[in-house]
Coordinates of C-alpha atoms and ligand atoms in Angstrom, one line a residue:
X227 CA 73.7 86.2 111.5
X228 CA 76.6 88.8 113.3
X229 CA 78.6 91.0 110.9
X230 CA 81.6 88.9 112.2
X231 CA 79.7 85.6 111.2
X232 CA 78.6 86.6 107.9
X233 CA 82.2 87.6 106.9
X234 CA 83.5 84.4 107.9
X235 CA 80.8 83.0 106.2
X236 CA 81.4 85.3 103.3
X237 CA 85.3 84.1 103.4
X238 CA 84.7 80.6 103.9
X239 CA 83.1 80.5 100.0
X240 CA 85.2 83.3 98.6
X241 CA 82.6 85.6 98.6
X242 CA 84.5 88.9 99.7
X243 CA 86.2 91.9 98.1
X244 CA 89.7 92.2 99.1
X245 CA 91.4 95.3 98.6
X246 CA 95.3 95.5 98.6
X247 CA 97.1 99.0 99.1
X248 CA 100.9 98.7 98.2
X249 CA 101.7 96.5 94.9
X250 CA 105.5 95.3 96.1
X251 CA 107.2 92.8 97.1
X252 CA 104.5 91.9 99.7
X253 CA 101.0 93.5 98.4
X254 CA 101.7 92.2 94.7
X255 CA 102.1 88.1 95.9
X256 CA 99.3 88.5 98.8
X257 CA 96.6 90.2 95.7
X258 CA 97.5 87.2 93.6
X259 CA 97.2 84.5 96.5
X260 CA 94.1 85.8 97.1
X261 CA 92.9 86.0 93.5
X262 CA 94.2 82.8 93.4
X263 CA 92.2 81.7 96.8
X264 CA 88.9 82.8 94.4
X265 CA 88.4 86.3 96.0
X266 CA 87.5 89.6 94.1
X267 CA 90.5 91.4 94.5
X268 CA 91.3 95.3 94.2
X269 CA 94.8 95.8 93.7
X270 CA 95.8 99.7 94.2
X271 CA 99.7 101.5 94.1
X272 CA 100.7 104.8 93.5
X273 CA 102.8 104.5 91.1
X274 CA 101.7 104.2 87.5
X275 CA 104.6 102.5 86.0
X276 CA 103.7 99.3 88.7
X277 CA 100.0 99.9 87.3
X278 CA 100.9 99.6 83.9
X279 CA 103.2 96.4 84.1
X280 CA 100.5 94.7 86.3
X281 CA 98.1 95.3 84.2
X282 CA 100.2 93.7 81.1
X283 CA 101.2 91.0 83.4
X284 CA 104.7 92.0 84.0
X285 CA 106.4 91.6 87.0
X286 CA 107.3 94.9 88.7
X287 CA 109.4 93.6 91.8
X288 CA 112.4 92.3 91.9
X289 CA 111.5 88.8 93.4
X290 CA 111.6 86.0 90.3
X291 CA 108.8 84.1 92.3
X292 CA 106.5 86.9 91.0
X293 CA 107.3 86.4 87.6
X294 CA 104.7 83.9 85.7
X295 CA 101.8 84.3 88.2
X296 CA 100.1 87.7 87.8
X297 CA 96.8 87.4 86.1
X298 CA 96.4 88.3 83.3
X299 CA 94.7 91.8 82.4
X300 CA 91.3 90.9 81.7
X301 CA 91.5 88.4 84.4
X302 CA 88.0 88.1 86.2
X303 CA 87.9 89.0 89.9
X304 CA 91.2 91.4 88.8
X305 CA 91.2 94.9 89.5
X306 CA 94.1 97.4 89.6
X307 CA 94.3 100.9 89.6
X308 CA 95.9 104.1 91.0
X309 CA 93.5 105.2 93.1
X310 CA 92.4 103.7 96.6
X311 CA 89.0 106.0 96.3
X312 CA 87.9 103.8 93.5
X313 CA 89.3 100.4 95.0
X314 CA 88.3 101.0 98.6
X315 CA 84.4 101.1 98.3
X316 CA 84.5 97.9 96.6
X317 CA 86.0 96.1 99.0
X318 CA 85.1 94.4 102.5
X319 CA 88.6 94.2 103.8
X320 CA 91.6 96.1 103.0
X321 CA 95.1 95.3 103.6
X322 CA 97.8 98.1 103.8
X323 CA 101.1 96.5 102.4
X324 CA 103.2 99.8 101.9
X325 CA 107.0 100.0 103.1
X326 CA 108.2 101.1 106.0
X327 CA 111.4 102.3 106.1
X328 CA 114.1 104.1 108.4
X329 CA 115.1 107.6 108.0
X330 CA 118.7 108.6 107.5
X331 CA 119.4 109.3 111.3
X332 CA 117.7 105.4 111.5
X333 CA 114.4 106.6 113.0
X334 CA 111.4 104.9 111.8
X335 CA 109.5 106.5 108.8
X336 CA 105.9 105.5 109.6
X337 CA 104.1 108.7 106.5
X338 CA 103.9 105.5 104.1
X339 CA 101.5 104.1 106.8
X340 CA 99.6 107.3 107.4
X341 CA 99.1 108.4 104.4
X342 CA 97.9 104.9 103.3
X343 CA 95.3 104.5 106.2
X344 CA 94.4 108.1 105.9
X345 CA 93.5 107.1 102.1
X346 CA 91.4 104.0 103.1
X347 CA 89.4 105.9 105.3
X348 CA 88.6 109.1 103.0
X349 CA 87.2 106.5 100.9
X350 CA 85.3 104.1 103.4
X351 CA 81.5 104.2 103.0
X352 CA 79.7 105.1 105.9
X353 CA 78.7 102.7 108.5
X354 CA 80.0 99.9 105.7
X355 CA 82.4 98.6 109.1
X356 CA 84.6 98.0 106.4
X357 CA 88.0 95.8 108.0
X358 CA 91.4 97.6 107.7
X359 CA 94.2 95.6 108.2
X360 CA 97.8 96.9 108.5
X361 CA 100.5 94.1 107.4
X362 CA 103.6 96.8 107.5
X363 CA 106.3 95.9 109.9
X364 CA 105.6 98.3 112.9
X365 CA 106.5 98.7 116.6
X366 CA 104.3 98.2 119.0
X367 CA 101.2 100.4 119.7
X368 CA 102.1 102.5 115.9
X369 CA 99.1 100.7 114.2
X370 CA 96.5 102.7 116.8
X371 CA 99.0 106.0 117.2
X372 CA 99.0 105.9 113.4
X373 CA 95.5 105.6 112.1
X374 CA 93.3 106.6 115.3
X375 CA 93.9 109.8 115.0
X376 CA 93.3 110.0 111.5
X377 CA 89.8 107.9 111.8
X378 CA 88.9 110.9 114.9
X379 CA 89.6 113.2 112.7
X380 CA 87.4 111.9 109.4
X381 CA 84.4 111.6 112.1
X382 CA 84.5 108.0 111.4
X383 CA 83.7 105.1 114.2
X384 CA 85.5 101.9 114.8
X385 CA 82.8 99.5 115.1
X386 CA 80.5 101.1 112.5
X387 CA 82.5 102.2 109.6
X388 CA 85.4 100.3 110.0
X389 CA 87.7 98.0 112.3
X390 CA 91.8 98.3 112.5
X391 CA 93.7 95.2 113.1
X392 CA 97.2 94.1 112.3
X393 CA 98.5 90.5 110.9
X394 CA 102.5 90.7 109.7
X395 CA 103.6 89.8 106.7
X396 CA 106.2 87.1 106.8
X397 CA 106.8 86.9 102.8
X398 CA 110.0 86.0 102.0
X399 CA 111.3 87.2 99.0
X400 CA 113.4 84.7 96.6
X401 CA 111.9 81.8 98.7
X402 CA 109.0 80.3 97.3
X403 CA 108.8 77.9 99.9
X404 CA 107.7 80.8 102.1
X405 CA 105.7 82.4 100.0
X406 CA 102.2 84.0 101.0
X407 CA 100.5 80.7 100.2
X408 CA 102.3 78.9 102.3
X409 CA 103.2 80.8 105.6
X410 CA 101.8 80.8 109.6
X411 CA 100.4 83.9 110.3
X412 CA 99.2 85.9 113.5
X413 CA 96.3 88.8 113.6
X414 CA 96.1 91.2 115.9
X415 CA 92.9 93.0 116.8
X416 CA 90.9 94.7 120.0
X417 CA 88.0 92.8 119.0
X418 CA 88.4 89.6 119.1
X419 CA 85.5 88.8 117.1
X420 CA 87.1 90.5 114.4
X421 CA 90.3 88.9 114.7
X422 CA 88.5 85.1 114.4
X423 CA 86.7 86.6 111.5
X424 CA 90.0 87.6 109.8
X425 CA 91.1 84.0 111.1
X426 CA 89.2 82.6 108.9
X427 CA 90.1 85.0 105.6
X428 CA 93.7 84.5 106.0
X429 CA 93.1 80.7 106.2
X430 CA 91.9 80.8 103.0
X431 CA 95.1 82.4 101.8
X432 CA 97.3 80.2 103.8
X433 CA 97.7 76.2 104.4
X434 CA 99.9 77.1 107.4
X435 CA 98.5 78.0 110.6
X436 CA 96.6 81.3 111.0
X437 CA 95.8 82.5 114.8
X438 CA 94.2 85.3 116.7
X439 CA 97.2 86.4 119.1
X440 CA 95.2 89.8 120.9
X441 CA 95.4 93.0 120.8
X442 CA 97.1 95.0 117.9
X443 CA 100.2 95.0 119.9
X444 CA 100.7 91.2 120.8
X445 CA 101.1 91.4 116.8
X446 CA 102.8 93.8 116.2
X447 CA 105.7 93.1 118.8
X448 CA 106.0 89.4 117.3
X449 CA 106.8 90.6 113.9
X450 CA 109.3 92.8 115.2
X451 CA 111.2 90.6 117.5
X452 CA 111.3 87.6 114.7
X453 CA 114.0 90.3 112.7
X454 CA 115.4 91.5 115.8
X455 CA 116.0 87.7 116.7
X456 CA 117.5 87.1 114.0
X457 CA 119.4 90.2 113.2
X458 CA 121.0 89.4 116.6
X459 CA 121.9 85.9 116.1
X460 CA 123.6 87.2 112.8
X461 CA 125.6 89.5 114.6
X462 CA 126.8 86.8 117.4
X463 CA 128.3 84.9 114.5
X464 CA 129.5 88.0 112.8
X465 CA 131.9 89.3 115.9
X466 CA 132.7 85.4 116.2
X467 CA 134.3 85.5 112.5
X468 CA 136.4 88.2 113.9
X469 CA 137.3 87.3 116.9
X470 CA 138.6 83.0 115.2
X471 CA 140.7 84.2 112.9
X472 CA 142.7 86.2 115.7
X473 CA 142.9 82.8 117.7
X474 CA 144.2 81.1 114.4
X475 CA 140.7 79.1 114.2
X476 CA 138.3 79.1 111.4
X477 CA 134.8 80.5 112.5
X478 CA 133.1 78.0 110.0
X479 CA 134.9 74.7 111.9
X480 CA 133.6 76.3 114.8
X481 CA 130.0 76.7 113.6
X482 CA 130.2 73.3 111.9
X483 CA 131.2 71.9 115.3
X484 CA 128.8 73.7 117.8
X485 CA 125.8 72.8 115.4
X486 CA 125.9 69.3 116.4
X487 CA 124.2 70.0 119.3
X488 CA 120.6 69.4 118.5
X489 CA 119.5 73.2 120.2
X490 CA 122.1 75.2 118.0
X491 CA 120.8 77.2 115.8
X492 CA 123.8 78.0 113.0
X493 CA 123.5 81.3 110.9
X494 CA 126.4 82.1 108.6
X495 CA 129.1 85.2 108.9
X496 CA 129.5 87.4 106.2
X497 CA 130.2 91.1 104.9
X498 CA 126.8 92.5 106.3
X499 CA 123.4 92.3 106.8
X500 CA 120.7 94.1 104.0
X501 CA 118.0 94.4 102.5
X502 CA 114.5 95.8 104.2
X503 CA 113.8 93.8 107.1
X504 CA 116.3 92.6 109.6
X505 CA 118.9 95.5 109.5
X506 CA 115.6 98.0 109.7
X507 CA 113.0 96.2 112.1
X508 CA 115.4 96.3 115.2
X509 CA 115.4 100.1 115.1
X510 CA 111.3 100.0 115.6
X511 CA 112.3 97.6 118.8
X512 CA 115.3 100.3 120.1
X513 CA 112.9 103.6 119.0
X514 CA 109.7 102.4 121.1
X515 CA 111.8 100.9 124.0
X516 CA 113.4 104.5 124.0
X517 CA 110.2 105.7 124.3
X518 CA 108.7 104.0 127.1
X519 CA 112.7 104.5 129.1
X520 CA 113.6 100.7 129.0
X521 CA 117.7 100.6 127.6
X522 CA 117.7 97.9 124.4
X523 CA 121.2 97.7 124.8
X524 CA 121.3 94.2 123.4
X525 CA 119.5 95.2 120.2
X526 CA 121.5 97.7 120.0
X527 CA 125.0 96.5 120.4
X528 CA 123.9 93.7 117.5
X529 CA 123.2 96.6 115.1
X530 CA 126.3 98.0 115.4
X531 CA 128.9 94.8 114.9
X532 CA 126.6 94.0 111.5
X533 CA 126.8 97.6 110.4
X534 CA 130.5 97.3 111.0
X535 CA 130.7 94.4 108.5
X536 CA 131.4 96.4 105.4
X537 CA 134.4 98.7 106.7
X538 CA 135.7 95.5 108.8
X539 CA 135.9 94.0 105.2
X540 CA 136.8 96.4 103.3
X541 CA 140.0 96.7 106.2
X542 CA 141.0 92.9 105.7
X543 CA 141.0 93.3 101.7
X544 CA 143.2 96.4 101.5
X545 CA 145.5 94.4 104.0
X546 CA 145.9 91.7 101.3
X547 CA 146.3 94.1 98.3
X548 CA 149.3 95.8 100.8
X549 CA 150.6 92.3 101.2
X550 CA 150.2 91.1 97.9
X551 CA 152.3 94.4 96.6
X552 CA 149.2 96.1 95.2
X553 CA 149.0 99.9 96.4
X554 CA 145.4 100.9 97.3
X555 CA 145.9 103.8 94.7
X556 CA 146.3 100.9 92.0
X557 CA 143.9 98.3 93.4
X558 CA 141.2 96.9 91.7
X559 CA 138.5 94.9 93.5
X560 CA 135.8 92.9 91.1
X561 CA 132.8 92.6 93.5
X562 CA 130.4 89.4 92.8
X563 CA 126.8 90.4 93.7
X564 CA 125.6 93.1 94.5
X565 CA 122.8 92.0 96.3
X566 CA 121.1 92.1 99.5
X567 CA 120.4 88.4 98.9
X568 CA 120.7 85.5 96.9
X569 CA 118.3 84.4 94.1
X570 CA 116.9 88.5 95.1
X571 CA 117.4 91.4 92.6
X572 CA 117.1 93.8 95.6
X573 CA 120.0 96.4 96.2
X574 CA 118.2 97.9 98.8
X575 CA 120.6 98.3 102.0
X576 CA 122.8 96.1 100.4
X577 CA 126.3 95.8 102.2
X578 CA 128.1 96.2 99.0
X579 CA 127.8 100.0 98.9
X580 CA 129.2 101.0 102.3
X581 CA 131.7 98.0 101.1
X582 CA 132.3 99.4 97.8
X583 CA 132.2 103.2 99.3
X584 CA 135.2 102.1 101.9
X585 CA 137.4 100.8 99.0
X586 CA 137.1 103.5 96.6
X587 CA 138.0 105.9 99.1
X588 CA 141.4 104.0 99.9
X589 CA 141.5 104.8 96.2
X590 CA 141.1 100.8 94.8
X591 CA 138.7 100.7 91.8
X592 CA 135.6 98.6 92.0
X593 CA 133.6 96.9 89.5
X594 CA 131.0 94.7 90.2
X595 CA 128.8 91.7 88.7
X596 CA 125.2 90.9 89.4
X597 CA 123.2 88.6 87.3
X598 CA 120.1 89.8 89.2
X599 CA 120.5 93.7 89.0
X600 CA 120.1 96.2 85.9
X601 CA 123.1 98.4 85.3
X602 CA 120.7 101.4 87.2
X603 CA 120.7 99.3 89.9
X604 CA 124.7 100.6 90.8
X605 CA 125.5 103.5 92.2
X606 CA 127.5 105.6 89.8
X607 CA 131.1 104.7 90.8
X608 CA 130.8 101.6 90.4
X609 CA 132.2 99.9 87.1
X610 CA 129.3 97.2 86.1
X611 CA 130.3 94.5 84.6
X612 CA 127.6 92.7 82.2
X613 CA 129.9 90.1 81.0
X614 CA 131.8 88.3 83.3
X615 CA 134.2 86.8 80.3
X616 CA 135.1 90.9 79.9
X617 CA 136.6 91.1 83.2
X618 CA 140.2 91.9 83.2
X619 CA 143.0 92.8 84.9
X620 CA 141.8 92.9 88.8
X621 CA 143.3 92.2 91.6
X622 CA 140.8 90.4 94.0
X623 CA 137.3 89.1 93.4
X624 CA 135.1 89.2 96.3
X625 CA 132.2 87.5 96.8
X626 CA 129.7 89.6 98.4
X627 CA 125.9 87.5 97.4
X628 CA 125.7 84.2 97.7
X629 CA 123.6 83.8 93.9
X630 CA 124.2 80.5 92.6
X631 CA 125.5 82.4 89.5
X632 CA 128.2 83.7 91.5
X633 CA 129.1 80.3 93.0
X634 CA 129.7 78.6 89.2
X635 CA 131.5 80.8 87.2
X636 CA 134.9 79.8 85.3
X637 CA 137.1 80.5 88.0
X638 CA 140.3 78.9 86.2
X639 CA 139.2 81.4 83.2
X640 CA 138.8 84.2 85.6
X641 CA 142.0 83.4 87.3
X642 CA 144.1 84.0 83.6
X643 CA 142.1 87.5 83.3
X644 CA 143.2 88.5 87.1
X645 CA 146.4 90.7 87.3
X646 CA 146.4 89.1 90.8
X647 CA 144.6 85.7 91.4
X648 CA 143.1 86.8 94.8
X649 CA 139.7 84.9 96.2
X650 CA 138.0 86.4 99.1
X651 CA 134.8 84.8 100.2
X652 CA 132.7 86.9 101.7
X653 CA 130.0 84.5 102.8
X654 CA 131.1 81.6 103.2
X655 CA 130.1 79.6 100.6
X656 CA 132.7 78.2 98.2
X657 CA 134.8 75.2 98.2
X658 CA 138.1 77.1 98.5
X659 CA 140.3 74.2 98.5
X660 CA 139.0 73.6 95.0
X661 CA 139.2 77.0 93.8
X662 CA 142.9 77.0 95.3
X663 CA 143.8 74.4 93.0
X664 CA 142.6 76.4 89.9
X665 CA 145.4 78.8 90.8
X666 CA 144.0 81.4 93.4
X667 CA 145.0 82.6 96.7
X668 CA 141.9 82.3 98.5
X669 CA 140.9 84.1 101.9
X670 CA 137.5 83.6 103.7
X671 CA 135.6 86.1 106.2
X672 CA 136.3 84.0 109.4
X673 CA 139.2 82.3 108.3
X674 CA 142.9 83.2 109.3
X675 CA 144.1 84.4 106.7
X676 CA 147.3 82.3 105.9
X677 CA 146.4 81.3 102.1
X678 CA 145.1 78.0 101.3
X679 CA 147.4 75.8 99.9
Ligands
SAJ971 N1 122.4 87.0 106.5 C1 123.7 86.7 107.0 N2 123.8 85.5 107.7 C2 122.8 84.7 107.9 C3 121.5 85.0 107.3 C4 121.4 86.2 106.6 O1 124.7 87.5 106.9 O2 123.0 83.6 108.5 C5 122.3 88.3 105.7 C6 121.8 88.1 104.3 O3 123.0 87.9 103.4 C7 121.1 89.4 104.0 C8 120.5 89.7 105.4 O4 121.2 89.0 106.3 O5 122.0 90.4 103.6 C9 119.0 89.4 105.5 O6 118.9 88.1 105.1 P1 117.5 87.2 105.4 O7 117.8 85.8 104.9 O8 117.1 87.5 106.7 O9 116.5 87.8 104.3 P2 115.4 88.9 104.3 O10 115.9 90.2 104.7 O11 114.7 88.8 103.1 O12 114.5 88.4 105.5 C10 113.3 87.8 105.3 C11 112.4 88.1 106.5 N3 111.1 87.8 106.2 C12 110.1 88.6 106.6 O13 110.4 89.6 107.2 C13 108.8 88.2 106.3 C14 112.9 87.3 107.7 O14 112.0 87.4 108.7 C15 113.1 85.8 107.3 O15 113.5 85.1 108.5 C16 114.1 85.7 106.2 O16 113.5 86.4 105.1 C17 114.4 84.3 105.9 O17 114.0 83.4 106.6 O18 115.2 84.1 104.9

C-alpha cells in the first residue's frame, strides 16, 4: 500500500498522530475535535501560561464555546507541551494554527508562520514524509515563499521528509454552530495525492464537506477573498448608513426593504469592523496584488469607509452632546461592549478604542461596560465599569457590541442614573421605540437623527 493510501487508511480508523502548533482560538478547538474524532493528538504553544491552563482543563481563549470541552489532563491520546521538538516526532501530520497579524503600517506579519514551520522542520525525522499543513490565513503563494526556503535550508526534501499543504481555518469564534466540527473545508496541496489523503483526515474532523481544491494557492486565495467578501459587503452598508440619514431615510428601512429580493444578501451597519479576520485578511489581498502590479482599488476603498467608522461616530455623538447643551470638555459617554463581537471576549481590533480614543480627545470622559472582558482587557483611559447599577451621572450610552447582555439591561433604571437620557445605537439592534418610551432620546447609526418620539 502507497504512503498516501496507508494514511488514509491510517485516518479512516483513527490511527494517526496529530500534532497542533498554536493553542488559540483556532489550534485549541481543532486539537480537541480531533481528540474528540479518536486521534492521538499533540498539542504544542509557546506560551506556558496556555500550557498550564490546558493542562488543568481551563480555557485559555476567550471564546465560551471552549469552555467545558478540553480534556482533561490525564486524558488518553492528550498531549500538551511547550516544545514542538518533543511533539513533532510523534506525530504524522502537523497543523500550524499560529496568528497572523498586520503590522502597524498594515503590512502582513508572516514571522509567526516562519518561525512555526521553521520549528516543525528542525524537528522532522528524516525521510518520516511527515505532512505539514499550514491553516493561517495567508495570501497567495506565502505558504511555499514561507517554508520552502526554510526546508532548502534544513537539507530536508518535500516528498521524503515531509509534504506542505494548506487547508484554512473557517472557525468562528462565539458560534458553535460553526465550530471546527461542523464546518466545509478546502485543502490545498501540489500533490494531489496528498491533498485526497488529507481529504480524508479532515473528514474525520468535519461532517461538512471537505475537498481537494489544487495547488497551495487555489487555497489560499479562497480564504482570503471569503473576509475580503465580506469586509466589502460591510463597508457598502456602512457608507449607505451615512449617506440615508442625509436623505432623511433610515438605512435599516432600506436594508429591510432591499432584502426581500431573494439574491440580497443584508449585512448590518455599525461603528466598525474588528476583531482578527475581516478588517486584517483584505490587507494580504491589497499587499500581494501590489506585488504582482494589479491596483485592488475596490479592496481598498472598502477598508477605508470601515476604518472611518469609529471617528464618523465619534463625530455624530459629540454633535448630540453640542445639541443637547453638554460641552465636549464636560461630556461623559458610557460605552456598552467593548467587544469586537458579540457573545466574544475578544478586544482585539475592536472599534471601541479608535472610538473611545476620538472622544477622549474632544475631552468627553468614557467609561465602558463589557460582561465578556476583564478590567486588563481596557486600555488605561478608559473608566470600566463592573457594575452596571454603579453607573452614574453620563450623558449618552452607546452601544458599541451587540452581547445580549447589552441588549437587556434596566434601561428605565439606567435612564434615572443618566445626567442626560441619551441612546445611541451603534449597531442596530434595539427596539428604540421601546426604549423611547422608558424616557430616552434615542439616535441610531443610519438613522436621521431627529429623536424618536
Ligand atoms: N460586522 C458588521 N456588520 C455585519 C457583520 C459584521 O459591522 O453585518 C462587524 C462585527 O461587529 C465585527 C466584525 O464586523 O466587529 C467582524 O465580524 P464577523 O461576524 O465577520 O466575525 P469574525 O471576525 O469572527 O469573522 C469570522 C470569520 N471566520 C473565519 O475567518 C473562519 C468570517 O469568515 C466569518 O464569516 C464570520 O466569523 C461569521 O460568519 O460570523
Amino acid at each position: 500500500m502507497g504512503y498516501t493510501d496507508l494514511f488514509s487508511s491510517n485516518a479512516e480508523s483513527g490511527n494517526l498522530t496529530v500534532g497542533i502548533i498554536g493553542l488559540g482560538y483556532v489550534g485549541l478547538p481543532t486539537a480537541i475535535g480531533f481528540h474528540d474524532a479518536g486521534f492521538e493528538v499533540w498539542g504544542v504553544d509557546i506560551s506556558q501560561r496556555t500550557v498550564d491552563m490546558v493542562k488543568r482543563g481551563e480555557n485559555p481563549t476567550g471564546d465560551p464555546d471552549v469552555d467545558d470541552i478540553i480534556p482533561a489532563p490525564n486524558s488518553e491520546r492528550w498531549n500538551i507541551t511547550t516544545s514542538t521538538s518533543e511533539a513533532v516526532p510523534h506525530c504524522d501530520v502537523v497543523l500550524v494554527t499560529v496568528p497572523t497579524p498586520i503590522t502597524e503600517d498594515l503590512k502582513p506579519d508572516l514571522s509567526y508562520v516562519q518561525k512555526a514551520g521553521r520549528a516543525v522542520f528542525e524537528s522532522l525525522e528524516k525521510g518520516s514524509r511527515t505532512i505539514v499543513v499550514l491553516e493561517s490565513t495567508v495570501y497567495p503563494g506565502v505558504t511555499a515563499q514561507t517554508w520552502i526556503p526554510e526546508v532548502e535550508e534544513l537539507g530536508l526534501e518535500i516528498g521524503v521528509d515531509l509534504e506542505i499543504a494548506y487547508c484554512p481555518e473557517r472557525f468562528n469564534p462565539g458560534d458553535s454552530a460553526h465550530g471546527v466540527r461542523q464546518v466545509a473545508r478546502v485543502i490545498g496541496c501540489s500533490n494531489p495525492e496528498v491533498g485526497e489523503a488529507l481529504v480524508s483526515l479532515y473528514s474525520k474532523l468535519t461532517t461538512e464537506d471537505v475537498r481537494y481544491v489544487g495547488k497551495l494557492e487555489v487555497a489560499e486565495a479562497a480564504k482570503v477573498i471569503e473576509n475580503v467578501q465580506r469586509d466589502i459587503n460591510i463597508a457598502l452598508v456602512n457608507e449607505l448608513a451615512r449617506i440615508f440619514p442625509a436623505l432623511d431615510v433610515d438605512v435599516e428601512d432600506v436594508l429591510s426593504a432591499a432584502a426581500t429580493k431573494w439574491n440580497f444578501h443584508r449585512y448590518t451597519p455599525g461603528v466598525g469592523v474588528g476583531g482578527h479576520c475581516i478588517p486584517v485578511d483584505p490587507y494580504y489581498m491589497i499587499q500581494r496584488a501590489a506585488d504582482v502590479g494589479v491596483p485592488a482599488g475596490l479592496i481598498t476603498a472598502a477598508r477605508a469607509v470601515n476604518r472611518s467608522m469609529p471617528s464618523h461616530v465619534a463625530g455624530v455623538l459629540g454633535d448630540l452632546m453640542w445639541n443637547a447643551g453638554v460641552p465636549a470638555s464636560e461630556g461623559k459617554v458610557l460605552l456598552l461592549g467593548w467587544s469586537y463581537k458579540a457573545e466574544v471576549g475578544d478586544p482585539r481590533e475592536t472599534p471601541a478604542e479608535p472610538l473611545a480614543e476620538t472622544l477622549i480627545s474632544k475631552g468627553i470622559k468614557v467609561g465602558a461596560w463589557d460582561p465578556h472582558l476583564d478590567v486588563n482587557d481596557f486600555p488605561d483611559d478608559i473608566d470600566v465599569v463592573t457594575d452596571l447599577s454603579q453607573a452614574n451621572g453620563y450623558d449618552m450610552v452607546v452601544l458599541v457590541t451587540a452581547h445580549k447582555a447589552c441588549l437587556s439591561i434596566d434601561w428605565e433604571g439606567l435612564a434615572n442614573r443618566m445626567r442626560n437620557p441619551i441612546l445611541y445605537d451603534g449597531r442596530r439592534v434595539l427596539n428604540l421605540k421601546d426604549i423611547a418610551s422608558k424616557g430616552w432620546k434615542v439616535y441610531a447609526i443610519g438613522k436621521p437623527s431627529h429623536v424618536i418620539e
